[in-house]
Coordinates of C-alpha atoms in Angstrom, one line a residue:
Chain A
X1 CA 15.4 -6.2 -16.4
X2 CA 15.5 -2.7 -17.8
X3 CA 15.2 0.1 -15.2
X4 CA 13.8 3.6 -15.4
X5 CA 16.5 5.2 -17.6
X6 CA 16.0 2.8 -20.5
X7 CA 12.5 3.9 -21.2
X8 CA 12.7 5.1 -24.8
X9 CA 13.5 8.8 -25.2
X10 CA 10.6 9.3 -27.5
X11 CA 8.2 8.0 -25.0
X12 CA 9.6 10.1 -22.2
X13 CA 9.4 13.2 -24.4
X14 CA 5.8 12.4 -25.2
X15 CA 4.9 12.0 -21.5
X16 CA 6.5 15.4 -20.7
X17 CA 4.7 16.9 -23.7
X18 CA 1.3 15.8 -22.4
X19 CA 2.1 16.9 -18.9
X20 CA 3.0 20.3 -20.2
X21 CA -0.2 20.4 -22.2
X22 CA -2.2 19.6 -19.1
X23 CA -0.4 22.2 -17.1
X24 CA -1.0 24.7 -19.8
X25 CA -4.7 24.0 -19.8
X26 CA -4.9 24.6 -16.1
X27 CA -2.5 27.5 -15.6
X28 CA -3.0 29.6 -18.8
X29 CA -6.4 31.0 -17.8
X30 CA -5.1 31.6 -14.3
X31 CA -2.1 33.4 -15.5
X32 CA -4.2 35.4 -17.9
X33 CA -6.6 36.4 -15.1
X34 CA -3.7 37.3 -12.9
X35 CA -2.1 39.4 -15.7
X36 CA -5.4 41.1 -16.4
X37 CA -6.0 41.8 -12.7
X38 CA -2.8 43.7 -12.5
X39 CA -3.7 46.2 -15.3
X40 CA -6.2 48.4 -13.4
X41 CA -3.9 51.3 -13.8
X42 CA -3.4 52.2 -17.5
X43 CA 0.0 51.3 -18.9
X44 CA 1.7 49.8 -15.8
X45 CA 1.3 46.7 -13.7
X46 CA -0.1 47.5 -10.3
X47 CA -2.0 46.0 -7.3
X48 CA -4.6 48.7 -7.5
X49 CA -7.5 46.3 -8.2
X50 CA -6.4 44.2 -5.2
X51 CA -6.2 47.3 -3.0
X52 CA -9.7 48.3 -4.0
X53 CA -11.1 44.8 -3.4
X54 CA -9.5 44.4 0.0
X55 CA -10.4 47.9 1.1
X56 CA -14.1 47.3 0.3
X57 CA -15.8 46.5 3.7
X58 CA -18.3 44.4 1.8
X59 CA -15.6 42.0 0.7
X60 CA -14.6 41.3 4.3
X61 CA -18.2 41.0 5.4
X62 CA -19.2 38.7 2.5
X63 CA -16.2 36.6 3.0
X64 CA -16.6 36.2 6.8
X65 CA -20.3 35.5 6.3
X66 CA -19.7 32.7 3.8
X67 CA -16.9 31.3 5.9
X68 CA -19.2 31.1 8.9
X69 CA -21.9 29.4 6.8
X70 CA -19.3 27.0 5.6
X71 CA -18.1 26.1 9.0
X72 CA -21.6 25.7 10.3
X73 CA -22.3 23.4 7.3
X74 CA -19.2 21.4 8.2
X75 CA -20.3 21.0 11.8
X76 CA -23.9 20.1 11.0
X77 CA -22.8 17.8 8.1
X78 CA -20.3 15.9 10.1
X79 CA -22.6 15.4 13.1
X80 CA -25.2 14.1 10.6
X81 CA -23.0 12.1 8.4
X82 CA -20.4 10.4 10.6
X83 CA -22.8 8.6 13.0
X84 CA -25.1 7.7 10.0
X85 CA -22.3 6.3 7.9
X86 CA -20.9 4.5 10.9
X87 CA -24.2 2.9 11.9
X88 CA -25.0 1.9 8.3
X89 CA -21.6 0.1 8.0
X90 CA -22.0 -1.5 11.4
X91 CA -25.6 -2.6 11.6
X92 CA -27.5 -1.8 8.4
X93 CA -25.3 -2.7 5.5
X94 CA -28.3 -3.6 3.4
X95 CA -29.3 0.1 3.5
X96 CA -26.1 1.3 2.0
X97 CA -27.1 1.4 -1.6
X98 CA -30.2 3.4 -0.7
X99 CA -28.3 5.9 1.4
X100 CA -25.7 6.3 -1.2
X101 CA -28.4 7.0 -3.7
X102 CA -29.9 9.7 -1.4
X103 CA -26.5 11.3 -1.0
X104 CA -26.2 11.6 -4.8
X105 CA -29.5 13.4 -5.2
X106 CA -27.8 16.9 -5.3
X107 CA -26.1 15.8 -8.5
X108 CA -29.5 15.1 -10.1
X109 CA -31.7 17.8 -8.5
X110 CA -30.2 21.2 -9.4
X111 CA -29.6 23.7 -6.6
X112 CA -32.2 26.1 -8.0
X113 CA -34.9 23.5 -7.6
X114 CA -33.8 22.8 -4.1
X115 CA -33.8 26.4 -3.1
X116 CA -37.2 27.0 -4.6
X117 CA -38.5 24.0 -2.7
X118 CA -37.0 25.3 0.5
X119 CA -38.5 28.8 0.0
X120 CA -41.9 27.4 -0.8
X121 CA -42.1 25.2 2.2
X122 CA -40.6 27.5 4.7
X123 CA -42.2 30.8 3.7
X124 CA -45.5 30.1 5.3
X125 CA -46.6 29.0 8.8
X126 CA -46.2 26.7 10.6
X127 CA -42.6 26.6 9.3
X128 CA -42.1 30.2 8.6
X129 CA -38.3 30.8 8.4
X130 CA -37.8 33.1 5.5
X131 CA -38.8 36.3 7.3
X132 CA -35.9 36.5 9.6
X133 CA -32.1 36.6 9.2
X134 CA -31.5 33.6 11.5
X135 CA -34.3 31.8 9.6
X136 CA -32.7 32.3 6.2
X137 CA -29.3 31.4 7.5
X138 CA -30.7 28.1 9.0
X139 CA -32.3 27.4 5.5
X140 CA -29.0 28.2 3.8
X141 CA -27.0 25.9 6.0
X142 CA -29.6 23.2 5.7
X143 CA -29.4 23.5 1.9
X144 CA -25.7 23.5 1.9
X145 CA -25.6 20.3 4.0
X146 CA -27.7 18.6 1.3
X147 CA -25.5 20.1 -1.4
X148 CA -22.2 18.8 0.1
X149 CA -23.7 15.4 1.1
X150 CA -22.1 13.5 -1.9
X151 CA -18.6 14.7 -1.0
X152 CA -18.9 14.5 2.8
X153 CA -20.6 11.1 2.9
X154 CA -18.1 9.6 0.4
X155 CA -15.1 11.0 2.3
X156 CA -16.4 9.6 5.6
X157 CA -17.4 6.3 4.2
X158 CA -14.0 5.8 2.6
X159 CA -12.4 6.6 5.9
X160 CA -14.6 4.0 7.6
X161 CA -13.8 1.4 5.0
X162 CA -10.1 1.6 6.0
X163 CA -11.0 0.8 9.7
X164 CA -12.2 -2.5 11.0
X165 CA -15.0 -0.7 12.7
X166 CA -16.9 -3.7 13.8
X167 CA -14.0 -5.2 15.8
X168 CA -13.0 -1.8 17.1
X169 CA -16.5 -1.2 18.3
X170 CA -16.7 -4.6 20.0
X171 CA -13.3 -4.1 21.6
X172 CA -14.4 -0.8 23.0
X173 CA -17.7 -2.3 24.2
X174 CA -15.9 -5.1 26.0
X175 CA -13.9 -2.5 27.8
X176 CA -17.1 -0.9 29.0
X177 CA -17.6 1.9 26.5
X178 CA -21.1 3.1 25.6
X179 CA -22.1 4.4 22.1
X180 CA -21.2 8.0 22.9
X181 CA -17.7 7.1 24.0
X182 CA -17.2 4.8 21.0
X183 CA -18.2 7.5 18.5
X184 CA -16.4 10.4 20.2
X185 CA -13.2 8.6 21.3
X186 CA -12.7 6.0 18.7
X187 CA -14.7 6.7 15.5
X188 CA -14.2 10.5 15.2
X189 CA -10.5 10.5 16.0
X190 CA -9.8 7.7 13.6
X191 CA -11.7 9.5 10.9
X192 CA -10.0 12.8 11.4
X193 CA -8.3 12.9 8.0
X194 CA -11.4 11.7 6.2
X195 CA -13.5 14.3 8.0
X196 CA -10.9 17.0 7.2
X197 CA -10.8 16.3 3.5
X198 CA -14.6 16.3 3.5
X199 CA -14.6 19.5 5.4
X200 CA -12.2 21.1 3.0
X201 CA -14.3 20.2 0.0
X202 CA -17.4 21.5 1.8
X203 CA -15.7 24.9 2.5
X204 CA -14.5 25.2 -1.0
X205 CA -18.0 24.5 -2.4
X206 CA -19.8 26.8 0.0
X207 CA -17.4 29.7 -0.5
X208 CA -18.1 29.8 -4.2
X209 CA -21.8 28.8 -4.1
X210 CA -24.0 31.2 -6.0
X211 CA -27.5 29.9 -6.6
X212 CA -28.8 29.2 -3.1
X213 CA -27.0 32.2 -1.6
X214 CA -28.5 34.6 -4.1
X215 CA -32.0 33.5 -3.4
X216 CA -31.8 33.2 0.4
X217 CA -29.3 35.9 1.5
X218 CA -28.3 37.8 -1.6
X219 CA -25.2 39.9 -1.6
X220 CA -24.3 39.1 2.0
X221 CA -22.7 35.9 0.8
X222 CA -19.4 35.7 -1.0
X223 CA -20.6 33.9 -4.1
X224 CA -23.2 36.6 -5.1
X225 CA -20.8 39.3 -4.1
X226 CA -18.1 37.9 -6.4
X227 CA -20.6 37.6 -9.2
X228 CA -21.8 41.2 -8.8
X229 CA -18.2 42.6 -8.7
X230 CA -17.3 40.5 -11.7
X231 CA -20.3 42.0 -13.7
X232 CA -19.7 45.6 -12.8
X233 CA -16.0 46.0 -12.4
X234 CA -13.7 43.9 -14.6
X235 CA -10.3 44.4 -13.0
X236 CA -11.6 43.9 -9.4
X237 CA -13.5 40.8 -10.5
X238 CA -10.3 39.3 -11.9
X239 CA -8.5 40.2 -8.6
X240 CA -11.3 38.6 -6.6
X241 CA -11.0 35.5 -8.6
X242 CA -7.3 35.3 -8.0
X243 CA -7.8 36.0 -4.3
X244 CA -10.4 33.3 -3.9
X245 CA -8.1 30.9 -5.7
X246 CA -5.2 31.6 -3.4
X247 CA -7.4 31.2 -0.4
X248 CA -8.5 27.9 -1.6
X249 CA -4.9 26.8 -2.0
X250 CA -4.0 28.2 1.4
X251 CA -6.9 26.1 2.9
X252 CA -5.7 23.0 1.2
X253 CA -2.2 23.4 2.5
X254 CA -3.4 24.3 5.9
X255 CA -5.6 21.2 6.1
X256 CA -2.9 18.9 4.8
X257 CA -0.6 20.3 7.4
X258 CA -3.0 20.2 10.3
X259 CA -4.3 16.8 9.2
X260 CA -0.8 15.3 9.2
X261 CA 0.4 16.8 12.4
X262 CA -2.7 16.4 14.7
X263 CA -3.0 12.7 14.0
X264 CA -1.4 9.8 15.7
X265 CA -3.9 7.2 14.5
X266 CA -4.3 8.0 10.8
X267 CA -0.7 7.1 10.2
X268 CA -1.7 3.5 10.4
X269 CA -3.3 4.0 7.0
X270 CA 0.2 4.7 5.6
X271 CA 1.7 1.9 7.6
X272 CA -0.7 -0.6 6.2
Chain B
X1 CA -22.6 -24.0 41.1
X2 CA -20.0 -23.3 38.5
X3 CA -18.5 -19.8 38.0
X4 CA -19.8 -19.5 34.4
X5 CA -22.6 -21.7 33.2
X6 CA -24.1 -21.9 29.8
X7 CA -27.4 -23.7 29.8
X8 CA -29.4 -24.8 26.8
X9 CA -27.8 -22.2 24.7
X10 CA -28.8 -21.9 21.0
X11 CA -28.4 -19.3 18.3
X12 CA -30.2 -19.1 15.0
X13 CA -29.4 -16.7 12.2
X14 CA -32.5 -16.7 10.0
X15 CA -32.8 -20.3 8.9
X16 CA -29.3 -21.4 9.9
X17 CA -28.7 -22.9 13.3
X18 CA -25.3 -21.8 14.5
X19 CA -25.4 -23.3 18.0
X20 CA -27.8 -25.7 19.6
X21 CA -28.3 -27.4 23.0
X22 CA -25.0 -26.0 24.3
X23 CA -24.5 -26.9 28.0
X24 CA -21.2 -26.1 29.7
X25 CA -20.0 -25.3 33.2
X26 CA -16.8 -23.5 33.6
X27 CA -15.0 -23.3 37.0
X28 CA -13.2 -20.2 38.3
X29 CA -9.6 -20.0 37.1
X30 CA -10.1 -22.6 34.4
X31 CA -9.0 -22.2 30.8
X32 CA -11.4 -23.9 28.5
X33 CA -11.0 -24.0 24.8
X34 CA -13.6 -24.4 22.1
X35 CA -12.1 -26.4 19.3
X36 CA -13.6 -27.2 16.0
X37 CA -13.6 -26.6 12.2
X38 CA -14.8 -23.2 10.9
X39 CA -18.5 -22.8 11.1
X40 CA -18.9 -25.2 14.0
X41 CA -20.4 -22.4 16.2
X42 CA -17.4 -21.9 18.5
X43 CA -17.0 -18.2 17.8
X44 CA -20.8 -17.6 18.0
X45 CA -20.8 -19.2 21.4
X46 CA -17.9 -17.0 22.5
X47 CA -19.7 -13.9 21.1
X48 CA -22.8 -14.8 23.1
X49 CA -20.7 -14.9 26.3
X50 CA -19.3 -11.5 25.4
X51 CA -22.7 -10.1 24.7
X52 CA -22.1 -9.3 21.0
X53 CA -24.9 -11.8 20.1
X54 CA -27.9 -12.7 22.1
X55 CA -28.9 -16.3 22.3
X56 CA -32.1 -17.5 20.7
X57 CA -32.7 -19.7 23.7
X58 CA -30.9 -20.6 26.8
X59 CA -29.2 -18.8 29.7
X60 CA -25.7 -17.5 30.6
X61 CA -25.0 -17.2 34.3
X62 CA -21.8 -15.6 35.5
X63 CA -21.0 -15.8 39.2
X64 CA -24.6 -16.4 40.1
X65 CA -26.0 -13.6 38.1
X66 CA -28.0 -14.1 34.8
X67 CA -26.2 -12.0 32.2
X68 CA -28.0 -13.5 29.2
X69 CA -29.5 -10.1 28.1
X70 CA -26.9 -7.7 29.6
X71 CA -25.3 -5.4 27.0
X72 CA -21.6 -6.2 26.3
X73 CA -20.3 -3.0 27.9
X74 CA -21.9 -3.9 31.3
X75 CA -20.6 -7.5 31.5
X76 CA -17.1 -6.8 32.5
X77 CA -15.7 -9.5 30.3
X78 CA -12.4 -8.9 28.5
X79 CA -12.0 -9.9 24.9
X80 CA -8.9 -10.5 22.6
X81 CA -9.6 -10.5 18.9
X82 CA -7.8 -12.3 16.0
X83 CA -7.2 -8.9 14.4
X84 CA -5.8 -7.4 17.6
X85 CA -8.3 -4.5 17.3
X86 CA -6.1 -1.9 19.0
X87 CA -7.3 1.6 18.7
X88 CA -5.0 3.1 16.0
X89 CA -5.4 6.7 17.3
X90 CA -4.1 5.8 20.8
X91 CA -0.7 4.8 22.1
X92 CA 0.0 1.5 23.7
X93 CA -0.4 3.0 27.1
X94 CA -3.6 4.8 26.2
X95 CA -5.0 1.6 24.7
X96 CA -4.3 -0.3 27.9
X97 CA -5.7 2.6 30.0
X98 CA -8.9 2.8 27.9
X99 CA -11.1 0.6 30.0
X100 CA -9.8 2.1 33.2
X101 CA -10.6 5.6 32.0
X102 CA -14.1 4.6 31.1
X103 CA -14.5 3.1 34.6
X104 CA -13.2 6.5 35.9
X105 CA -10.5 5.0 38.0
X106 CA -8.2 7.5 39.7
X107 CA -5.3 8.7 37.5
X108 CA -2.6 7.3 39.8
X109 CA -4.2 3.8 39.8
X110 CA -4.5 3.9 36.0
X111 CA -0.8 4.9 35.6
X112 CA 0.2 2.0 38.0
X113 CA -2.0 -0.6 36.4
X114 CA -0.8 0.4 32.9
X115 CA 2.9 0.0 34.0
X116 CA 2.1 -3.4 35.6
X117 CA 0.4 -4.6 32.5
X118 CA 3.3 -3.4 30.3
X119 CA 5.7 -5.3 32.6
X120 CA 3.5 -8.4 32.5
X121 CA 3.7 -8.5 28.7
X122 CA 7.4 -7.6 28.6
X123 CA 6.8 -4.3 26.7
X124 CA 7.7 -2.0 29.6
X125 CA 9.3 0.6 27.3
X126 CA 6.7 0.6 24.6
X127 CA 4.0 2.7 26.3
X128 CA 4.5 5.7 24.0
X129 CA 4.4 3.9 20.7
X130 CA 1.5 3.6 18.4
X131 CA 0.1 0.3 17.4
X132 CA 1.4 0.6 13.8
X133 CA 4.9 0.8 15.2
X134 CA 4.6 -2.7 16.7
X135 CA 4.9 -6.2 15.2
X136 CA 1.8 -8.4 15.1
X137 CA 3.0 -10.4 18.2
X138 CA 3.6 -7.2 20.1
X139 CA 0.2 -5.8 19.1
X140 CA -1.5 -9.0 20.3
X141 CA 0.3 -8.7 23.7
X142 CA -0.9 -5.2 24.0
X143 CA -4.4 -6.3 23.2
X144 CA -4.1 -8.9 25.9
X145 CA -2.9 -6.4 28.4
X146 CA -5.7 -4.0 27.5
X147 CA -8.3 -6.8 28.1
X148 CA -6.6 -7.7 31.4
X149 CA -6.2 -4.2 32.7
X150 CA -9.9 -3.9 33.6
X151 CA -9.6 -7.1 35.8
X152 CA -12.3 -8.8 33.8
X153 CA -14.4 -11.5 35.3
X154 CA -13.8 -13.7 32.3
X155 CA -11.2 -13.4 29.5
X156 CA -12.4 -14.4 26.0
X157 CA -9.8 -15.1 23.3
X158 CA -11.1 -15.4 19.7
X159 CA -8.4 -17.2 17.7
X160 CA -5.8 -14.8 19.1
X161 CA -2.8 -16.4 17.4
X162 CA -4.2 -17.2 14.0
X163 CA -2.8 -14.1 12.3
X164 CA 0.8 -14.7 13.6
X165 CA 3.6 -16.8 12.2
X166 CA 4.4 -20.2 13.7
X167 CA 7.3 -19.3 16.0
X168 CA 5.6 -16.3 17.6
X169 CA 2.4 -18.4 17.9
X170 CA 4.1 -20.9 20.1
X171 CA 5.8 -18.3 22.2
X172 CA 2.7 -16.2 22.7
X173 CA 0.6 -19.3 23.5
X174 CA 2.9 -20.2 26.3
X175 CA 2.8 -16.6 27.5
X176 CA -1.0 -16.5 27.5
X177 CA -1.0 -19.6 29.6
X178 CA 1.6 -18.3 32.0
X179 CA -0.3 -15.0 32.4
X180 CA -3.7 -16.7 32.8
X181 CA -2.3 -19.0 35.5
X182 CA -0.4 -16.2 37.3
X183 CA -3.6 -14.1 37.5
X184 CA -5.8 -17.0 38.1
X185 CA -8.2 -15.7 35.5
X186 CA -11.1 -17.7 34.0
X187 CA -10.6 -17.9 30.3
X188 CA -12.4 -19.2 27.2
X189 CA -10.2 -19.7 24.2
X190 CA -11.5 -20.3 20.7
X191 CA -9.3 -22.0 18.1
X192 CA -9.3 -24.3 15.2
X193 CA -5.7 -25.4 15.9
X194 CA -5.8 -28.7 17.9
X195 CA -2.2 -28.4 19.1
X196 CA -3.0 -25.0 20.5
X197 CA -6.1 -26.3 22.3
X198 CA -4.4 -29.4 23.6
X199 CA -1.3 -27.6 24.9
X200 CA -2.8 -24.7 26.8
X201 CA -6.2 -25.8 28.1
X202 CA -7.4 -27.3 31.3
X203 CA -10.4 -28.6 29.3
X204 CA -11.1 -28.8 25.6
X205 CA -14.6 -28.6 24.2
X206 CA -14.7 -30.2 20.7
X207 CA -17.5 -28.7 18.6
X208 CA -19.0 -29.7 15.3
X209 CA -22.0 -28.4 13.4
X210 CA -23.3 -26.2 16.3
X211 CA -23.1 -28.7 19.1
X212 CA -20.6 -30.2 21.6
X213 CA -19.1 -33.4 20.5
X214 CA -17.0 -34.0 23.6
X215 CA -15.7 -32.0 26.6
X216 CA -12.8 -33.2 28.6
X217 CA -9.1 -32.7 29.5
X218 CA -6.8 -32.7 26.6
X219 CA -5.6 -36.2 27.6
X220 CA -9.2 -37.6 27.7
X221 CA -10.2 -36.0 24.4
X222 CA -7.1 -37.2 22.6
X223 CA -6.9 -40.7 24.0
X224 CA -10.6 -41.5 24.6
X225 CA -12.5 -39.8 21.9
X226 CA -16.2 -40.4 22.3
X227 CA -17.3 -39.8 18.7
X228 CA -15.9 -40.6 15.3
X229 CA -15.7 -36.8 14.7
X230 CA -13.6 -36.2 17.7
X231 CA -11.4 -39.2 16.9
X232 CA -10.6 -38.0 13.4
X233 CA -10.5 -34.3 14.1
X234 CA -7.9 -34.5 16.8
X235 CA -4.6 -36.0 15.8
X236 CA -4.0 -38.5 13.1
X237 CA -6.1 -41.6 13.2
X238 CA -6.0 -44.9 11.3
X239 CA -9.4 -46.3 10.5
X240 CA -9.7 -49.9 9.4
X241 CA -13.0 -51.8 8.5
X242 CA -13.3 -54.9 10.5
X243 CA -15.8 -57.8 11.1
X244 CA -16.7 -58.7 14.6
X245 CA -16.0 -62.4 15.0
X246 CA -16.2 -62.9 18.8
X247 CA -18.1 -60.1 20.5
X248 CA -17.7 -61.6 24.0
X249 CA -13.9 -61.9 24.0
X250 CA -13.4 -58.8 21.8
X251 CA -11.9 -60.4 18.7
X252 CA -12.4 -58.8 15.3
X253 CA -11.1 -59.7 11.8
X254 CA -9.3 -57.4 9.5
X255 CA -9.1 -59.2 6.1
X256 CA -9.1 -62.5 8.0
X257 CA -6.4 -61.4 10.4
X258 CA -7.7 -61.7 14.0
X259 CA -7.2 -58.6 16.2
X260 CA -7.7 -58.6 19.9
X261 CA -9.4 -55.5 21.2
X262 CA -9.8 -54.4 24.8
X263 CA -13.5 -54.0 25.2
X264 CA -14.8 -50.7 26.5
X265 CA -18.4 -51.1 25.2
X266 CA -20.3 -54.3 24.4
X267 CA -20.0 -55.5 20.8
X268 CA -23.0 -57.9 20.9
X269 CA -25.2 -57.6 17.8
X270 CA -22.6 -55.7 15.8
X271 CA -21.1 -57.3 12.7
X272 CA -19.4 -54.6 10.8
X273 CA -17.3 -52.0 12.6
X274 CA -14.3 -49.6 12.3
X275 CA -11.1 -50.2 14.2
X276 CA -9.4 -46.9 15.3
X277 CA -5.7 -46.7 16.1
X278 CA -3.3 -43.8 16.6
X279 CA -0.2 -43.9 14.4
X280 CA 2.1 -43.5 17.5
X281 CA 0.8 -46.7 18.9
X282 CA 2.2 -48.7 16.0
X283 CA 5.6 -50.3 16.0
X284 CA 7.6 -52.4 13.6
X285 CA 8.4 -56.1 14.1
X286 CA 6.8 -59.0 15.9
X287 CA 6.2 -58.8 19.7
X288 CA 4.5 -61.7 21.5
X289 CA 1.1 -60.8 23.0
X290 CA 0.5 -58.0 20.6
X291 CA -1.7 -57.7 17.5
X292 CA 0.1 -57.9 14.1
X293 CA -0.7 -56.5 10.7
X294 CA 1.4 -57.1 7.6
X295 CA 1.8 -54.6 4.8
X296 CA 4.0 -52.9 2.2
X297 CA 5.8 -49.6 2.8
X298 CA 4.4 -46.8 0.5
X299 CA 6.7 -44.1 1.7
X300 CA 8.8 -42.9 4.6
X301 CA 8.8 -39.3 5.9
X302 CA 11.5 -38.2 8.2
X303 CA 10.1 -35.5 10.4
X304 CA 12.9 -35.2 12.9
X305 CA 11.7 -36.6 16.2
X306 CA 9.3 -38.8 14.4
X307 CA 9.5 -41.0 11.4
X308 CA 6.2 -41.3 9.7
X309 CA 5.7 -44.5 7.6
X310 CA 2.8 -45.0 5.3
X311 CA 1.9 -48.6 4.9
X312 CA -0.5 -50.3 2.5
X313 CA -2.4 -53.0 4.5
X314 CA -4.1 -55.0 1.7
X315 CA -5.7 -52.0 0.1
X316 CA -6.1 -49.8 3.2
X317 CA -3.5 -47.2 4.1
X318 CA -2.3 -46.8 7.6
X319 CA 0.2 -44.4 9.2
X320 CA 2.8 -45.5 11.7
X321 CA 4.8 -42.9 13.7
X322 CA 8.1 -44.3 15.0
X323 CA 10.3 -42.4 17.4
X324 CA 13.6 -41.4 15.8
X325 CA 16.7 -43.2 17.1
X326 CA 20.3 -42.8 15.9
X327 CA 20.8 -46.6 15.4
X328 CA 17.5 -47.0 13.7
X329 CA 17.4 -48.5 10.2
X330 CA 14.7 -46.7 8.2
X331 CA 12.3 -49.0 6.4
X332 CA 12.6 -48.8 2.6
X333 CA 9.8 -48.1 0.2
X334 CA 8.3 -51.4 -1.2
X335 CA 9.6 -53.4 1.8
X336 CA 7.2 -55.9 3.5
X337 CA 6.8 -55.0 7.2
X338 CA 4.9 -56.2 10.2
X339 CA 3.2 -53.6 12.4
X340 CA 2.5 -54.5 16.0
X341 CA 0.2 -52.8 18.6
X342 CA -1.2 -53.8 22.0
X343 CA -4.9 -54.6 22.4
X344 CA -5.5 -51.6 24.7
X345 CA -4.2 -49.2 22.0
X346 CA -7.1 -49.7 19.6
X347 CA -10.8 -49.2 20.0
X348 CA -13.9 -50.0 18.0
X349 CA -16.2 -47.3 16.5
X350 CA -19.6 -48.3 15.4
X351 CA -22.4 -45.8 14.8

């Protein structure tokens, strides 16, 4: 049988060509943005735009605010999704198509509709929430949980699929474990990498989210802030885009690293 | 009263009846196995004892206490699963300690019990490994240790060896029996493998279509099957159609050849019946005082300790298992042979 090296040269060149084309499509705009962001000072390349962005207290504020919202969204989302997905797989498999459909709603209903709905319902008694900071933040997190549902639910459900949860549950029960113990000591730890990947997607989405943030909290959030800077100041906007890109990548790497290290159990997936 | 008694147990899933009229008494320290084809209700019955299913009717009493409706985590019954079901996020030692930690045993006691269990299953140095680093047989030992660590009142084993290969299966089966006897633990073992059931049980419960066909020692069930199902499910069995010619003296005719049967039940009023005969009871040649059947050799299988000869008895096939001997001359295919067997070796089935 012919091995790797005997793949025809023409075919190999063609593969490389398409890979190059793909890379070009991805990296060219990024490189262009990067190049542009370095031209804030006329005639020379400098980090001036970056200095200005990072020195702006509003940047740090907006960034921290959105990160907080993102983490809250992850916490609320995970607490909501993990037990639900677990229970559906364990006891209510006939409900799965329905729940899957529900989690897909954010793809069908645009964020703008969702946020108007939220504002309409919660801007009058008895559920008045829009008149206080905490209130709007609660609404924002609630909206984000819905928005990231498709990603989070799917990530967790896929993680559950890789486990024989029924037998694991029964094994734990026969050893005296109650539901709380089963979920916290067996289900959560074994889903760690699935939860992490869901959490990572959630953070990425929330950090860049514009629509809901604009209507509920305005420039306090990172998305609206980026959009405003981009409109008013070209170089800083480009620098901001590059920064947020880098942060996203840093997050990915961090999660991959933490995910791999902190896990004993998840390695079984590899072993299988 | 028995240690564990199952009374009038039945389970229905929608329209399907999985188990019905199940009555069984299990003594303390006994190993009872449920044997039957898939779908016979053996696993469902086990799961009712474990508490994973609640019976539609009937009662489960353990050590004088009705546990029929007690949730599984309060029954204190250990369970070993076919798929091992070790917690992948925990080490071997943590898996074994799991039940003890939930019971909030003191740390020192947990450490000691875990080490005892590891020694018991001959995996003393494997405490820090993760399940995925172990072979299937080792994982199942750990699962056994985990179930035993809580000192369960009953140990349930649901086809624990089915996922393992033949050699490990035999080794582990002996080990399970050894451990069960050492600890004097009451155990219920579900299997579809008759050799497994016969070799390690104190009693075998043969099940079919949701009910008990027969319960008894392996010897009883094999040698004195009460129903046609038990007879044909356990071991090889030759079945020959016969006519009853002298019901009083126990003489039947197979294609006009008279056969003397030792009567265990009256044959009066029966004209057509089936003669049942284990292959290992058949021998070659003529021996005075025995029954004889003539036939033609269809093939000869040499299995090592046993030589299995398939013989055509005037249109009916029969198997004869002969013990291997070095001086033996193997029958040839096509040869005419005479098979002999004593009257007490065969029995009549009529239903």
